[in-house]
GROMACS .gro file of N, CA and C in nm:
model
  396
    1MET      N    1  -1.109   0.174  -1.135
    1MET     CA    2  -1.019   0.130  -1.030
    1MET      C    3  -1.090   0.145  -0.894
    2SER      N    4  -1.085   0.041  -0.815
    2SER     CA    5  -1.144   0.047  -0.682
    2SER      C    6  -1.054   0.131  -0.591
    3TYR      N    7  -1.112   0.194  -0.493
    3TYR     CA    8  -1.035   0.279  -0.402
    3TYR      C    9  -1.001   0.209  -0.271
    4HIS      N   10  -1.035   0.080  -0.262
    4HIS     CA   11  -1.006   0.004  -0.139
    4HIS      C   12  -0.994  -0.144  -0.171
    5PHE      N   13  -0.943  -0.219  -0.074
    5PHE     CA   14  -0.948  -0.364  -0.081
    5PHE      C   15  -0.997  -0.413   0.055
    6SER      N   16  -1.073  -0.524   0.054
    6SER     CA   17  -1.144  -0.567   0.174
    6SER      C   18  -1.141  -0.719   0.192
    7LYS      N   19  -1.165  -0.759   0.316
    7LYS     CA   20  -1.185  -0.899   0.354
    7LYS      C   21  -1.298  -0.901   0.455
    8THR      N   22  -1.378  -1.005   0.448
    8THR     CA   23  -1.487  -1.022   0.544
    8THR      C   24  -1.466  -1.155   0.615
    9GLY      N   25  -1.489  -1.155   0.746
    9GLY     CA   26  -1.470  -1.278   0.823
    9GLY      C   27  -1.567  -1.289   0.939
   10ASP      N   28  -1.549  -1.395   1.017
   10ASP     CA   29  -1.640  -1.428   1.126
   10ASP      C   30  -1.591  -1.385   1.264
   11MET      N   31  -1.493  -1.299   1.272
   11MET     CA   32  -1.443  -1.252   1.402
   11MET      C   33  -1.544  -1.164   1.473
   12ARG      N   34  -1.533  -1.159   1.605
   12ARG     CA   35  -1.607  -1.059   1.681
   12ARG      C   36  -1.545  -0.924   1.651
   13PHE      N   37  -1.625  -0.818   1.659
   13PHE     CA   38  -1.580  -0.686   1.620
   13PHE      C   39  -1.455  -0.642   1.698
   14ASP      N   40  -1.460  -0.645   1.830
   14ASP     CA   41  -1.345  -0.599   1.911
   14ASP      C   42  -1.221  -0.682   1.884
   15GLU      N   43  -1.239  -0.812   1.863
   15GLU     CA   44  -1.127  -0.900   1.830
   15GLU      C   45  -1.068  -0.860   1.694
   16ALA      N   46  -1.155  -0.826   1.600
   16ALA     CA   47  -1.109  -0.786   1.467
   16ALA      C   48  -1.027  -0.657   1.475
   17VAL      N   49  -1.073  -0.560   1.552
   17VAL     CA   50  -0.998  -0.434   1.568
   17VAL      C   51  -0.860  -0.462   1.624
   18SER      N   52  -0.852  -0.542   1.729
   18SER     CA   53  -0.723  -0.576   1.791
   18SER      C   54  -0.633  -0.650   1.693
   19THR      N   55  -0.692  -0.743   1.618
   19THR     CA   56  -0.614  -0.821   1.521
   19THR      C   57  -0.562  -0.732   1.410
   20VAL      N   58  -0.644  -0.641   1.361
   20VAL     CA   59  -0.600  -0.550   1.255
   20VAL      C   60  -0.482  -0.465   1.304
   21ILE      N   61  -0.492  -0.413   1.424
   21ILE     CA   62  -0.382  -0.332   1.480
   21ILE      C   63  -0.255  -0.416   1.491
   22GLU      N   64  -0.269  -0.540   1.536
   22GLU     CA   65  -0.154  -0.631   1.548
   22GLU      C   66  -0.091  -0.659   1.411
   23VAL      N   67  -0.173  -0.687   1.311
   23VAL     CA   68  -0.121  -0.717   1.177
   23VAL      C   69  -0.059  -0.592   1.114
   24LEU      N   70  -0.119  -0.477   1.136
   24LEU     CA   71  -0.059  -0.353   1.087
   24LEU      C   72   0.082  -0.335   1.145
   25LYS      N   73   0.096  -0.359   1.276
   25LYS     CA   74   0.227  -0.347   1.340
   25LYS      C   75   0.327  -0.443   1.278
   26LYS      N   76   0.282  -0.564   1.250
   26LYS     CA   77   0.369  -0.666   1.188
   26LYS      C   78   0.425  -0.617   1.055
   27HIS      N   79   0.350  -0.531   0.987
   27HIS     CA   80   0.392  -0.480   0.857
   27HIS      C   81   0.448  -0.337   0.865
   28GLY      N   82   0.484  -0.294   0.985
   28GLY     CA   83   0.553  -0.166   1.001
   28GLY      C   84   0.464  -0.044   1.016
   29PHE      N   85   0.334  -0.065   1.036
   29PHE     CA   86   0.242   0.047   1.052
   29PHE      C   87   0.208   0.066   1.200
   30GLY      N   88   0.194   0.190   1.239
   30GLY     CA   89   0.139   0.223   1.369
   30GLY      C   90   0.002   0.285   1.347
   31VAL      N   91  -0.079   0.285   1.450
   31VAL     CA   92  -0.210   0.348   1.441
   31VAL      C   93  -0.203   0.482   1.513
   32LEU      N   94  -0.209   0.590   1.434
   32LEU     CA   95  -0.199   0.725   1.488
   32LEU      C   96  -0.332   0.776   1.542
   33THR      N   97  -0.440   0.735   1.476
   33THR     CA   98  -0.573   0.779   1.517
   33THR      C   99  -0.668   0.661   1.515
   34GLU      N  100  -0.767   0.668   1.601
   34GLU     CA  101  -0.871   0.566   1.604
   34GLU      C  102  -1.003   0.639   1.629
   35ILE      N  103  -1.093   0.629   1.533
   35ILE     CA  104  -1.222   0.697   1.544
   35ILE      C  105  -1.332   0.592   1.559
   36ASP      N  106  -1.402   0.599   1.669
   36ASP     CA  107  -1.517   0.511   1.693
   36ASP      C  108  -1.639   0.582   1.636
   37VAL      N  109  -1.672   0.549   1.512
   37VAL     CA  110  -1.782   0.616   1.442
   37VAL      C  111  -1.914   0.592   1.513
   38GLN      N  112  -1.937   0.472   1.560
   38GLN     CA  113  -2.061   0.439   1.630
   38GLN      C  114  -2.081   0.532   1.751
   39ALA      N  115  -1.979   0.545   1.834
   39ALA     CA  116  -1.988   0.631   1.954
   39ALA      C  117  -1.999   0.778   1.916
   40THR      N  118  -1.926   0.820   1.814
   40THR     CA  119  -1.930   0.960   1.772
   40THR      C  120  -2.067   0.999   1.720
   41LEU      N  121  -2.126   0.913   1.636
   41LEU     CA  122  -2.260   0.943   1.583
   41LEU      C  123  -2.365   0.944   1.693
   42LYS      N  124  -2.349   0.857   1.791
   42LYS     CA  125  -2.444   0.855   1.903
   42LYS      C  126  -2.432   0.985   1.983
   43LYS      N  127  -2.309   1.025   2.012
   43LYS     CA  128  -2.286   1.144   2.092
   43LYS      C  129  -2.327   1.272   2.019
   44LYS      N  130  -2.289   1.284   1.893
   44LYS     CA  131  -2.312   1.409   1.819
   44LYS      C  132  -2.451   1.421   1.758
   45LEU      N  133  -2.508   1.309   1.714
   45LEU     CA  134  -2.637   1.313   1.643
   45LEU      C  135  -2.747   1.233   1.712
   46ASP      N  136  -2.711   1.162   1.820
   46ASP     CA  137  -2.804   1.074   1.891
   46ASP      C  138  -2.869   0.973   1.796
   47VAL      N  139  -2.785   0.915   1.708
   47VAL     CA  140  -2.833   0.809   1.619
   47VAL      C  141  -2.757   0.680   1.649
   48ASP      N  142  -2.825   0.571   1.625
   48ASP     CA  143  -2.762   0.441   1.643
   48ASP      C  144  -2.699   0.398   1.510
   49TYR      N  145  -2.579   0.344   1.520
   49TYR     CA  146  -2.508   0.297   1.402
   49TYR      C  147  -2.431   0.171   1.441
   50ARG      N  148  -2.407   0.087   1.345
   50ARG     CA  149  -2.336  -0.039   1.372
   50ARG      C  150  -2.191  -0.010   1.415
   51PRO      N  151  -2.126  -0.105   1.479
   51PRO     CA  152  -1.986  -0.087   1.515
   51PRO      C  153  -1.902  -0.058   1.390
   52TYR      N  154  -1.829   0.052   1.393
   52TYR     CA  155  -1.752   0.099   1.278
   52TYR      C  156  -1.635   0.179   1.330
   53ARG      N  157  -1.514   0.133   1.304
   53ARG     CA  158  -1.394   0.198   1.354
   53ARG      C  159  -1.304   0.237   1.238
   54ILE      N  160  -1.253   0.359   1.241
   54ILE     CA  161  -1.157   0.405   1.142
   54ILE      C  162  -1.020   0.412   1.210
   55LEU      N  163  -0.924   0.339   1.154
   55LEU     CA  164  -0.787   0.339   1.206
   55LEU      C  165  -0.699   0.417   1.110
   56GLY      N  166  -0.634   0.519   1.160
   56GLY     CA  167  -0.540   0.596   1.079
   56GLY      C  168  -0.402   0.536   1.091
   57ALA      N  169  -0.365   0.454   0.992
   57ALA     CA  170  -0.240   0.379   0.998
   57ALA      C  171  -0.128   0.455   0.926
   58CYS      N  172  -0.007   0.445   0.983
   58CYS     CA  173   0.108   0.513   0.924
   58CYS      C  174   0.232   0.425   0.935
   59ASN      N  175   0.303   0.414   0.825
   59ASN     CA  176   0.435   0.353   0.825
   59ASN      C  177   0.532   0.472   0.817
   60PRO      N  178   0.605   0.500   0.924
   60PRO     CA  179   0.687   0.621   0.927
   60PRO      C  180   0.785   0.633   0.811
   61THR      N  181   0.850   0.524   0.773
   61THR     CA  182   0.946   0.528   0.663
   61THR      C  183   0.878   0.568   0.534
   62MET      N  184   0.764   0.507   0.506
   62MET     CA  185   0.693   0.537   0.382
   62MET      C  186   0.634   0.678   0.386
   63ALA      N  187   0.585   0.721   0.501
   63ALA     CA  188   0.532   0.857   0.514
   63ALA      C  189   0.643   0.959   0.488
   64TYR      N  190   0.760   0.933   0.542
   64TYR     CA  191   0.873   1.024   0.521
   64TYR      C  192   0.909   1.032   0.373
   65GLN      N  193   0.913   0.916   0.306
   65GLN     CA  194   0.943   0.915   0.162
   65GLN      C  195   0.837   0.994   0.085
   66ALA      N  196   0.710   0.975   0.122
   66ALA     CA  197   0.603   1.047   0.054
   66ALA      C  198   0.615   1.198   0.076
   67LEU      N  199   0.647   1.238   0.198
   67LEU     CA  200   0.663   1.380   0.229
   67LEU      C  201   0.782   1.441   0.156
   68GLN      N  202   0.887   1.363   0.137
   68GLN     CA  203   1.003   1.411   0.062
   68GLN      C  204   0.968   1.432  -0.084
   69ALA      N  205   0.878   1.348  -0.136
   69ALA     CA  206   0.838   1.357  -0.277
   69ALA      C  207   0.735   1.466  -0.302
   70GLU      N  208   0.652   1.492  -0.201
   70GLU     CA  209   0.539   1.585  -0.220
   70GLU      C  210   0.503   1.642  -0.084
   71ASP      N  211   0.536   1.767  -0.059
   71ASP     CA  212   0.521   1.823   0.075
   71ASP      C  213   0.376   1.840   0.121
   72LYS      N  214   0.281   1.840   0.032
   72LYS     CA  215   0.141   1.855   0.071
   72LYS      C  216   0.067   1.722   0.080
   73ILE      N  217   0.141   1.612   0.068
   73ILE     CA  218   0.079   1.480   0.072
   73ILE      C  219   0.022   1.450   0.211
   74GLY      N  220   0.063   1.526   0.309
   74GLY     CA  221   0.005   1.511   0.443
   74GLY      C  222  -0.146   1.529   0.444
   75THR      N  223  -0.200   1.597   0.343
   75THR     CA  224  -0.346   1.610   0.335
   75THR      C  225  -0.413   1.475   0.310
   76MET      N  226  -0.334   1.376   0.266
   76MET     CA  227  -0.390   1.245   0.235
   76MET      C  228  -0.339   1.136   0.328
   77LEU      N  229  -0.267   1.176   0.431
   77LEU     CA  230  -0.215   1.080   0.528
   77LEU      C  231  -0.291   1.094   0.658
   78PRO      N  232  -0.299   0.993   0.742
   78PRO     CA  233  -0.246   0.858   0.724
   78PRO      C  234  -0.335   0.774   0.633
   79CYS      N  235  -0.295   0.648   0.615
   79CYS     CA  236  -0.374   0.554   0.536
   79CYS      C  237  -0.487   0.500   0.625
   80ASN      N  238  -0.608   0.515   0.581
   80ASN     CA  239  -0.720   0.469   0.662
   80ASN      C  240  -0.752   0.322   0.638
   81VAL      N  241  -0.777   0.255   0.748
   81VAL     CA  242  -0.823   0.116   0.749
   81VAL      C  243  -0.950   0.115   0.833
   82ILE      N  244  -1.056   0.055   0.780
   82ILE     CA  245  -1.181   0.051   0.858
   82ILE      C  246  -1.215  -0.092   0.898
   83VAL      N  247  -1.278  -0.104   1.012
   83VAL     CA  248  -1.334  -0.230   1.060
   83VAL      C  249  -1.479  -0.200   1.085
   84GLN      N  250  -1.567  -0.278   1.021
   84GLN     CA  251  -1.710  -0.254   1.041
   84GLN      C  252  -1.787  -0.384   1.054
   85GLN      N  253  -1.888  -0.379   1.139
   85GLN     CA  254  -1.978  -0.492   1.160
   85GLN      C  255  -2.084  -0.488   1.051
   86ARG      N  256  -2.098  -0.596   0.976
   86ARG     CA  257  -2.199  -0.604   0.871
   86ARG      C  258  -2.333  -0.650   0.930
   87GLU      N  259  -2.440  -0.628   0.856
   87GLU     CA  260  -2.573  -0.670   0.903
   87GLU      C  261  -2.583  -0.819   0.925
   88ASP      N  262  -2.506  -0.897   0.848
   88ASP     CA  263  -2.511  -1.043   0.862
   88ASP      C  264  -2.428  -1.094   0.979
   89GLY      N  265  -2.370  -1.002   1.058
   89GLY     CA  266  -2.290  -1.040   1.174
   89GLY      C  267  -2.143  -1.055   1.145
   90LYS      N  268  -2.106  -1.060   1.019
   90LYS     CA  269  -1.965  -1.071   0.984
   90LYS      C  270  -1.897  -0.935   0.999
   91VAL      N  271  -1.766  -0.938   1.007
   91VAL     CA  272  -1.687  -0.817   1.020
   91VAL      C  273  -1.608  -0.799   0.891
   92GLU      N  274  -1.611  -0.677   0.838
   92GLU     CA  275  -1.537  -0.644   0.717
   92GLU      C  276  -1.425  -0.548   0.751
   93VAL      N  277  -1.307  -0.576   0.695
   93VAL     CA  278  -1.191  -0.489   0.709
   93VAL      C  279  -1.158  -0.438   0.570
   94SER      N  280  -1.145  -0.306   0.558
   94SER     CA  281  -1.112  -0.244   0.430
   94SER      C  282  -0.997  -0.146   0.449
   95ALA      N  283  -0.907  -0.146   0.352
   95ALA     CA  284  -0.794  -0.052   0.353
   95ALA      C  285  -0.800   0.034   0.228
   96VAL      N  286  -0.763   0.159   0.242
   96VAL     CA  287  -0.756   0.249   0.128
   96VAL      C  288  -0.651   0.197   0.030
   97ASP      N  289  -0.676   0.215  -0.097
   97ASP     CA  290  -0.574   0.185  -0.198
   97ASP      C  291  -0.499   0.315  -0.226
   98PRO      N  292  -0.376   0.328  -0.176
   98PRO     CA  293  -0.305   0.455  -0.192
   98PRO      C  294  -0.274   0.489  -0.338
   99VAL      N  295  -0.265   0.390  -0.424
   99VAL     CA  296  -0.243   0.419  -0.566
   99VAL      C  297  -0.364   0.492  -0.622
  100ALA      N  298  -0.482   0.442  -0.589
  100ALA     CA  299  -0.605   0.506  -0.637
  100ALA      C  300  -0.621   0.645  -0.578
  101SER      N  301  -0.592   0.661  -0.450
  101SER     CA  302  -0.615   0.791  -0.387
  101SER      C  303  -0.512   0.896  -0.429
  102MET      N  304  -0.399   0.853  -0.477
  102MET     CA  305  -0.294   0.950  -0.514
  102MET      C  306  -0.273   0.962  -0.664
  103GLN      N  307  -0.358   0.900  -0.744
  103GLN     CA  308  -0.337   0.903  -0.889
  103GLN      C  309  -0.354   1.042  -0.950
  104ALA      N  310  -0.422   1.131  -0.882
  104ALA     CA  311  -0.440   1.266  -0.936
  104ALA      C  312  -0.314   1.351  -0.924
  105ILE      N  313  -0.218   1.304  -0.845
  105ILE     CA  314  -0.094   1.380  -0.823
  105ILE      C  315   0.009   1.333  -0.925
  106ASP      N  316   0.056   1.424  -1.007
  106ASP     CA  317   0.151   1.392  -1.112
  106ASP      C  318   0.293   1.398  -1.056
  107ASN      N  319   0.333   1.289  -0.989
  107ASN     CA  320   0.465   1.284  -0.929
  107ASN      C  321   0.510   1.138  -0.930
  108PRO      N  322   0.599   1.100  -1.022
  108PRO     CA  323   0.642   0.961  -1.035
  108PRO      C  324   0.704   0.903  -0.907
  109THR      N  325   0.776   0.984  -0.833
  109THR     CA  326   0.836   0.935  -0.708
  109THR      C  327   0.728   0.899  -0.608
  110LEU      N  328   0.627   0.984  -0.598
  110LEU     CA  329   0.515   0.957  -0.508
  110LEU      C  330   0.439   0.832  -0.554
  111ALA      N  331   0.423   0.816  -0.684
  111ALA     CA  332   0.354   0.698  -0.737
  111ALA      C  333   0.428   0.570  -0.696
  112ASP      N  334   0.561   0.574  -0.698
  112ASP     CA  335   0.640   0.457  -0.654
  112ASP      C  336   0.615   0.427  -0.507
  113VAL      N  337   0.613   0.530  -0.424
  113VAL     CA  338   0.586   0.512  -0.281
  113VAL      C  339   0.446   0.455  -0.262
  114ALA      N  340   0.349   0.510  -0.334
  114ALA     CA  341   0.211   0.462  -0.323
  114ALA      C  342   0.201   0.314  -0.361
  115ARG      N  343   0.273   0.271  -0.463
  115ARG     CA  344   0.270   0.129  -0.502
  115ARG      C  345   0.330   0.041  -0.392
  116GLN      N  346   0.435   0.090  -0.328
  116GLN     CA  347   0.494   0.012  -0.218
  116GLN      C  348   0.396   0.000  -0.101
  117VAL      N  349   0.334   0.111  -0.065
  117VAL     CA  350   0.238   0.110   0.046
  117VAL      C  351   0.117   0.024   0.008
  118GLN      N  352   0.074   0.031  -0.117
  118GLN     CA  353  -0.037  -0.052  -0.163
  118GLN      C  354  -0.005  -0.200  -0.137
  119GLY      N  355   0.114  -0.242  -0.175
  119GLY     CA  356   0.153  -0.382  -0.153
  119GLY      C  357   0.153  -0.418  -0.006
  120MET      N  358   0.200  -0.327   0.078
  120MET     CA  359   0.204  -0.353   0.222
  120MET      C  360   0.063  -0.364   0.280
  121LEU      N  361  -0.026  -0.273   0.239
  121LEU     CA  362  -0.163  -0.278   0.291
  121LEU      C  363  -0.239  -0.399   0.238
  122ARG      N  364  -0.215  -0.436   0.113
  122ARG     CA  365  -0.276  -0.558   0.059
  122ARG      C  366  -0.233  -0.679   0.142
  123GLN      N  367  -0.106  -0.682   0.180
  123GLN     CA  368  -0.056  -0.793   0.261
  123GLN      C  369  -0.123  -0.794   0.399
  124VAL      N  370  -0.146  -0.677   0.455
  124VAL     CA  371  -0.218  -0.669   0.583
  124VAL      C  372  -0.356  -0.732   0.569
  125VAL      N  373  -0.429  -0.690   0.466
  125VAL     CA  374  -0.565  -0.743   0.447
  125VAL      C  375  -0.559  -0.893   0.416
  126ASP      N  376  -0.465  -0.935   0.335
  126ASP     CA  377  -0.452  -1.078   0.303
  126ASP      C  378  -0.421  -1.159   0.428
  127ASP      N  379  -0.333  -1.108   0.515
  127ASP     CA  380  -0.300  -1.177   0.639
  127ASP      C  381  -0.421  -1.196   0.730
  128LEU      N  382  -0.514  -1.103   0.722
  128LEU     CA  383  -0.635  -1.114   0.804
  128LEU      C  384  -0.720  -1.232   0.759
  129GLY      N  385  -0.716  -1.266   0.631
  129GLY     CA  386  -0.795  -1.377   0.579
  129GLY      C  387  -0.763  -1.508   0.648
  130SER      N  388  -0.637  -1.526   0.688
  130SER     CA  389  -0.597  -1.649   0.755
  130SER      C  390  -0.636  -1.650   0.902
  131ARG      N  391  -0.679  -1.537   0.954
  131ARG     CA  392  -0.714  -1.527   1.098
  131ARG      C  393  -0.864  -1.519   1.119
  132ALA      N  394  -0.938  -1.485   1.014
  132ALA     CA  395  -1.083  -1.465   1.028
  132ALA      C  396  -1.157  -1.597   1.034
   0.00000   0.00000   0.00000
């Protein structure tokens, strides 16, 4: 089982980040954290790296349901979505597959929530295909 789903397109990197945030909002997700990996690696290690952004996305309703089912699930939240510039100039957007990441937890209620979030994140990535 893959742990993510992805789409690659011809958008500029900054445009892709903005579009991903917009599409996430359309599907009920907010972005709680945004990590600029390129800037962080430059600052901390003085290395050059391609544009790479990690967006910590959260759907409050689904997060609440997950927390009700499993109080330590916060160790696996929020759902990460990455935007990265590929060597060929294209931009790739990848979202975590919550079903894959939570399969080790034996909790049927949580599994149901993970399947719902999986469908929502798949729709986010699919929606990007029409914009790239």
